[in-house]
């Protein structure tokens, strides 16, 4: 059977990924693709428990512990959800994947990217998304959107400079992998962002 494709969504908190997720699923289903929607950290029973720990404001952990738990959840996610779905021919759309570790733990927390690359190699070998949509917004706009959420989690409560570093790391990653990571200007009006997403998806649906 023809394997499905693996699409990941990335962006700082408040970039508008969740809104676009529903749109992406709609476009893929209209094109006749079977879809599996999932998220990181999480997506499996063990992963969701790790997520609860990672997002809990009461969890005080070393940045390397945080990185290790992110990759631990990812290992489980690949094994239980992502790889089986792809081999069944389904399209997997994941709300975040390893670029988030490079952006948040690498950029935000300042961890050595070499160490993250070792974890990435260990956890996923050569598995990479076929397409990553990076929703780019100025940090101030992302923070404005997040401040509408009443109960900010451990990451959302970080300050402006943290998110500036996260954003810079995402942009850096997009520059390193221009074939895979597409930057979408998510500060544009909703319909313009949706149109940009649709245009990119048409290409992958047509040409693979
Ligand atoms: P998020 O997609 O923002 O969840 P929600 O929309 O429900 O708030 O993801 C949770 C947080 O986890 C987000 O702030 C980024 C962080 N994160 C990392 O720091 N590293 C990672 O590798 C991943 C996958 C997420």
Tab-separated table of C-alpha atoms and ligand atoms in Angstrom:
chain	number	residue	atom	x	y	z
A	1	UNK	CA	0.000	0.000	0.000
A	2	UNK	CA	1.116	3.548	-0.725
A	3	UNK	CA	2.309	5.070	2.565
A	4	UNK	CA	0.549	8.193	3.788
A	5	UNK	CA	2.239	11.515	4.385
A	6	UNK	CA	3.367	13.061	7.624
A	7	UNK	CA	2.523	16.745	8.150
A	8	UNK	CA	3.486	18.732	11.231
A	9	UNK	CA	2.341	22.151	12.425
A	10	UNK	CA	4.634	24.452	14.336
A	11	UNK	CA	4.690	27.955	15.758
A	12	UNK	CA	5.056	29.858	18.997
A	13	UNK	CA	2.154	29.736	21.427
A	14	UNK	CA	-0.673	31.874	20.047
A	15	UNK	CA	0.420	31.464	16.408
A	16	UNK	CA	-2.986	30.068	15.423
A	17	UNK	CA	-2.033	26.462	14.673
A	18	UNK	CA	-5.167	24.970	16.163
A	19	UNK	CA	-7.451	27.020	13.934
A	20	UNK	CA	-5.525	25.929	10.853
A	21	UNK	CA	-5.470	22.295	11.938
A	22	UNK	CA	-9.197	21.907	11.330
A	23	UNK	CA	-8.833	23.558	7.924
A	24	UNK	CA	-5.989	21.224	6.923
A	25	UNK	CA	-8.001	18.156	7.880
A	26	UNK	CA	-10.953	19.474	5.875
A	27	UNK	CA	-8.780	20.030	2.786
A	28	UNK	CA	-7.184	16.587	3.012
A	29	UNK	CA	-10.471	14.807	3.545
A	30	UNK	CA	-12.006	16.636	0.571
A	31	UNK	CA	-9.082	15.301	-1.457
A	32	UNK	CA	-9.968	11.760	-0.323
A	33	UNK	CA	-7.128	11.239	2.172
A	34	UNK	CA	-7.691	9.256	5.355
A	35	UNK	CA	-6.361	11.401	8.206
A	36	UNK	CA	-5.095	10.874	11.725
A	37	UNK	CA	-4.835	13.986	13.889
A	38	UNK	CA	-2.511	13.938	16.825
A	39	UNK	CA	-0.338	16.187	18.979
A	40	UNK	CA	2.910	16.512	20.891
A	41	UNK	CA	3.755	16.191	23.594
A	42	UNK	CA	1.056	13.532	23.835
A	43	UNK	CA	-0.895	11.415	21.393
A	44	UNK	CA	-0.527	8.179	23.391
A	45	UNK	CA	-1.522	7.220	26.946
A	46	UNK	CA	2.091	7.466	28.161
A	47	UNK	CA	2.658	10.617	26.103
A	48	UNK	CA	-0.425	12.328	27.551
A	49	UNK	CA	0.814	11.623	31.067
A	50	UNK	CA	4.174	13.102	30.145
A	51	UNK	CA	2.338	16.085	28.657
A	52	UNK	CA	0.497	16.697	31.906
A	53	UNK	CA	3.811	16.655	33.748
A	54	UNK	CA	5.539	18.893	31.195
A	55	UNK	CA	2.795	21.523	31.086
A	56	UNK	CA	2.088	21.631	34.815
A	57	UNK	CA	3.242	24.932	36.307
A	58	UNK	CA	4.070	23.075	39.502
A	59	UNK	CA	6.637	20.887	37.689
A	60	UNK	CA	10.030	22.306	38.399
A	61	UNK	CA	12.471	20.448	36.167
A	62	UNK	CA	15.924	20.840	34.668
A	63	UNK	CA	15.795	21.917	30.995
A	64	UNK	CA	17.512	18.665	29.991
A	65	UNK	CA	14.872	16.648	31.863
A	66	UNK	CA	12.295	18.596	29.887
A	67	UNK	CA	14.040	17.752	26.596
A	68	UNK	CA	14.393	14.084	27.500
A	69	UNK	CA	10.702	13.833	28.376
A	70	UNK	CA	9.700	15.523	25.108
A	71	UNK	CA	11.703	12.957	23.158
A	72	UNK	CA	10.468	10.091	25.345
A	73	UNK	CA	6.888	11.065	24.519
A	74	UNK	CA	7.893	11.306	20.847
A	75	UNK	CA	9.404	7.801	20.818
A	76	UNK	CA	6.116	6.417	22.078
A	77	UNK	CA	4.158	8.545	19.635
A	78	UNK	CA	6.135	7.277	16.644
A	79	UNK	CA	5.779	3.671	17.746
A	80	UNK	CA	2.093	3.671	18.662
A	81	UNK	CA	0.533	6.262	16.368
A	82	UNK	CA	2.614	7.890	13.639
A	83	UNK	CA	4.430	4.981	11.983
A	84	UNK	CA	1.496	2.525	12.095
A	85	UNK	CA	-0.855	5.121	10.569
A	86	UNK	CA	1.600	5.982	7.799
A	87	UNK	CA	2.078	2.342	6.933
A	88	UNK	CA	-1.719	1.927	6.742
A	89	UNK	CA	-1.674	4.675	4.110
A	90	UNK	CA	-3.166	7.347	6.367
A	91	UNK	CA	-2.049	10.955	6.472
A	92	UNK	CA	-0.800	11.985	9.900
A	93	UNK	CA	-1.206	15.599	10.973
A	94	UNK	CA	0.628	16.325	14.173
A	95	UNK	CA	0.233	19.510	16.177
A	96	UNK	CA	4.019	19.902	16.808
A	97	UNK	CA	6.929	17.461	16.447
A	98	UNK	CA	10.704	17.639	16.886
A	99	UNK	CA	11.165	21.140	15.427
A	100	UNK	CA	9.390	22.274	18.613
A	101	UNK	CA	12.166	20.704	20.679
A	102	UNK	CA	14.801	22.590	18.697
A	103	UNK	CA	12.798	25.809	19.053
A	104	UNK	CA	11.645	25.581	22.699
A	105	UNK	CA	14.356	23.521	24.391
A	106	UNK	CA	17.141	24.638	22.024
A	107	UNK	CA	16.162	28.273	21.412
A	108	UNK	CA	13.969	29.014	24.418
A	109	UNK	CA	15.874	27.146	27.111
A	110	UNK	CA	19.260	27.479	25.433
A	111	UNK	CA	20.125	23.769	25.304
A	112	UNK	CA	22.933	22.575	23.070
A	113	UNK	CA	21.474	21.741	19.662
A	114	UNK	CA	24.031	18.955	19.208
A	115	UNK	CA	22.547	17.141	22.177
A	116	UNK	CA	19.049	17.570	20.742
A	117	UNK	CA	20.269	16.244	17.390
A	118	UNK	CA	21.545	13.110	19.158
A	119	UNK	CA	18.152	12.613	20.807
A	120	UNK	CA	16.451	13.224	17.481
A	121	UNK	CA	18.618	10.580	15.795
A	122	UNK	CA	18.006	8.135	18.624
A	123	UNK	CA	14.253	8.689	18.734
A	124	UNK	CA	13.326	8.922	15.105
A	125	UNK	CA	16.334	7.807	13.002
A	126	UNK	CA	15.726	9.149	9.526
A	127	UNK	CA	11.973	9.717	10.000
A	128	UNK	CA	11.081	13.344	9.243
A	129	UNK	CA	7.792	14.971	8.326
A	130	UNK	CA	7.092	15.210	4.599
A	131	UNK	CA	5.896	18.746	5.232
A	132	UNK	CA	6.071	21.150	8.161
A	133	UNK	CA	3.925	24.264	8.231
A	134	UNK	CA	5.498	26.877	10.448
A	135	UNK	CA	2.993	29.565	11.441
A	136	UNK	CA	5.025	32.681	12.029
A	137	UNK	CA	3.765	35.586	14.124
A	138	UNK	CA	5.493	38.427	15.945
A	139	UNK	CA	5.901	37.485	19.587
A	140	UNK	CA	3.688	40.359	20.753
A	141	UNK	CA	0.779	39.078	18.679
A	142	UNK	CA	1.236	35.505	19.925
A	143	UNK	CA	1.327	36.737	23.504
A	144	UNK	CA	-1.775	38.830	22.994
A	145	UNK	CA	-3.644	35.746	21.777
A	146	UNK	CA	-2.328	33.600	24.633
A	147	UNK	CA	-3.324	36.197	27.232
A	148	UNK	CA	-6.923	35.540	26.228
A	149	UNK	CA	-6.471	32.035	27.629
A	150	UNK	CA	-7.258	32.160	31.334
A	151	UNK	CA	-5.078	29.294	32.513
A	152	UNK	CA	-1.667	29.607	30.880
A	153	UNK	CA	0.482	26.445	31.073
A	154	UNK	CA	4.176	26.203	32.044
A	155	UNK	CA	5.341	27.324	28.585
A	156	UNK	CA	2.653	29.918	27.929
A	157	UNK	CA	3.593	31.756	31.112
A	158	UNK	CA	7.120	32.439	29.769
A	159	UNK	CA	8.118	36.009	28.959
A	160	UNK	CA	8.628	37.863	25.715
A	161	UNK	CA	12.388	37.174	25.451
A	162	UNK	CA	11.808	33.415	25.743
A	163	UNK	CA	9.406	33.498	22.796
A	164	UNK	CA	11.755	35.741	20.802
A	165	UNK	CA	14.379	33.003	21.116
A	166	UNK	CA	11.836	30.298	20.235
A	167	UNK	CA	10.747	32.218	17.143
A	168	UNK	CA	14.340	32.883	16.059
A	169	UNK	CA	15.140	29.165	16.427
A	170	UNK	CA	12.097	28.214	14.323
A	171	UNK	CA	13.116	30.653	11.591
A	172	UNK	CA	16.642	29.318	11.707
A	173	UNK	CA	15.353	25.767	11.338
A	174	UNK	CA	13.140	26.815	8.411
A	175	UNK	CA	16.216	28.258	6.728
A	176	UNK	CA	18.133	25.016	7.287
A	177	UNK	CA	15.357	22.850	5.826
A	178	UNK	CA	13.619	25.000	3.221
A	179	UNK	CA	12.290	21.993	1.277
A	180	UNK	CA	10.443	20.587	4.255
A	181	UNK	CA	9.531	23.619	6.375
A	182	UNK	CA	7.226	26.204	4.815
A	183	UNK	CA	6.850	29.538	6.587
A	184	UNK	CA	3.319	30.914	6.704
A	185	UNK	CA	2.704	34.508	7.753
A	186	UNK	CA	0.119	33.910	10.433
A	187	UNK	CA	-0.299	37.583	11.278
A	188	UNK	CA	-2.382	37.976	8.100
A	189	UNK	CA	-6.201	37.852	8.229
A	190	UNK	CA	-7.579	34.340	8.769
A	191	UNK	CA	-8.717	33.868	5.162
A	192	UNK	CA	-5.326	34.821	3.779
A	193	UNK	CA	-3.620	32.311	6.079
A	194	UNK	CA	-6.103	29.633	5.012
A	195	UNK	CA	-5.411	30.409	1.345
A	196	UNK	CA	-1.654	30.116	1.908
A	197	UNK	CA	-2.145	26.751	3.627
A	198	UNK	CA	-4.394	25.502	0.813
A	199	UNK	CA	-1.846	26.468	-1.831
A	200	UNK	CA	0.929	24.508	-0.111
A	201	UNK	CA	-1.313	21.476	0.423
A	202	UNK	CA	-2.394	21.434	-3.233
A	203	UNK	CA	1.258	21.006	-4.176
A	204	UNK	CA	1.876	18.047	-1.887
A	205	UNK	CA	-1.430	16.454	-2.961
A	206	UNK	CA	-0.474	16.817	-6.621
A	207	UNK	CA	3.215	16.093	-6.660
A	208	UNK	CA	3.821	14.251	-3.392
B	1	LIG	P1	0.685	23.389	22.384
B	1	LIG	O1	0.670	22.906	20.983
B	1	LIG	O2	0.919	24.831	22.570
B	1	LIG	O3	-0.603	22.950	23.155
B	1	LIG	P2	-1.893	23.874	23.441
B	1	LIG	O4	-2.252	24.496	22.118
B	1	LIG	O5	-2.906	22.898	23.950
B	1	LIG	O6	-1.447	24.885	24.486
B	1	LIG	O7	1.915	22.524	23.057
B	1	LIG	C1	2.238	22.540	24.390
B	1	LIG	C2	3.562	23.182	24.699
B	1	LIG	O8	4.653	22.257	24.612
B	1	LIG	C3	3.944	24.371	23.842
B	1	LIG	O9	4.054	25.497	24.691
B	1	LIG	C4	5.308	24.040	23.303
B	1	LIG	C5	5.809	22.927	24.163
B	1	LIG	N1	6.703	21.965	23.471
B	1	LIG	C6	8.069	22.010	23.716
B	1	LIG	O10	8.556	22.851	24.488
B	1	LIG	N2	8.891	21.092	23.098
B	1	LIG	C7	8.411	20.127	22.269
B	1	LIG	O11	9.185	19.306	21.736
B	1	LIG	C8	6.984	20.098	22.031
B	1	LIG	C9	6.414	19.052	21.125
B	1	LIG	C10	6.176	21.037	22.653
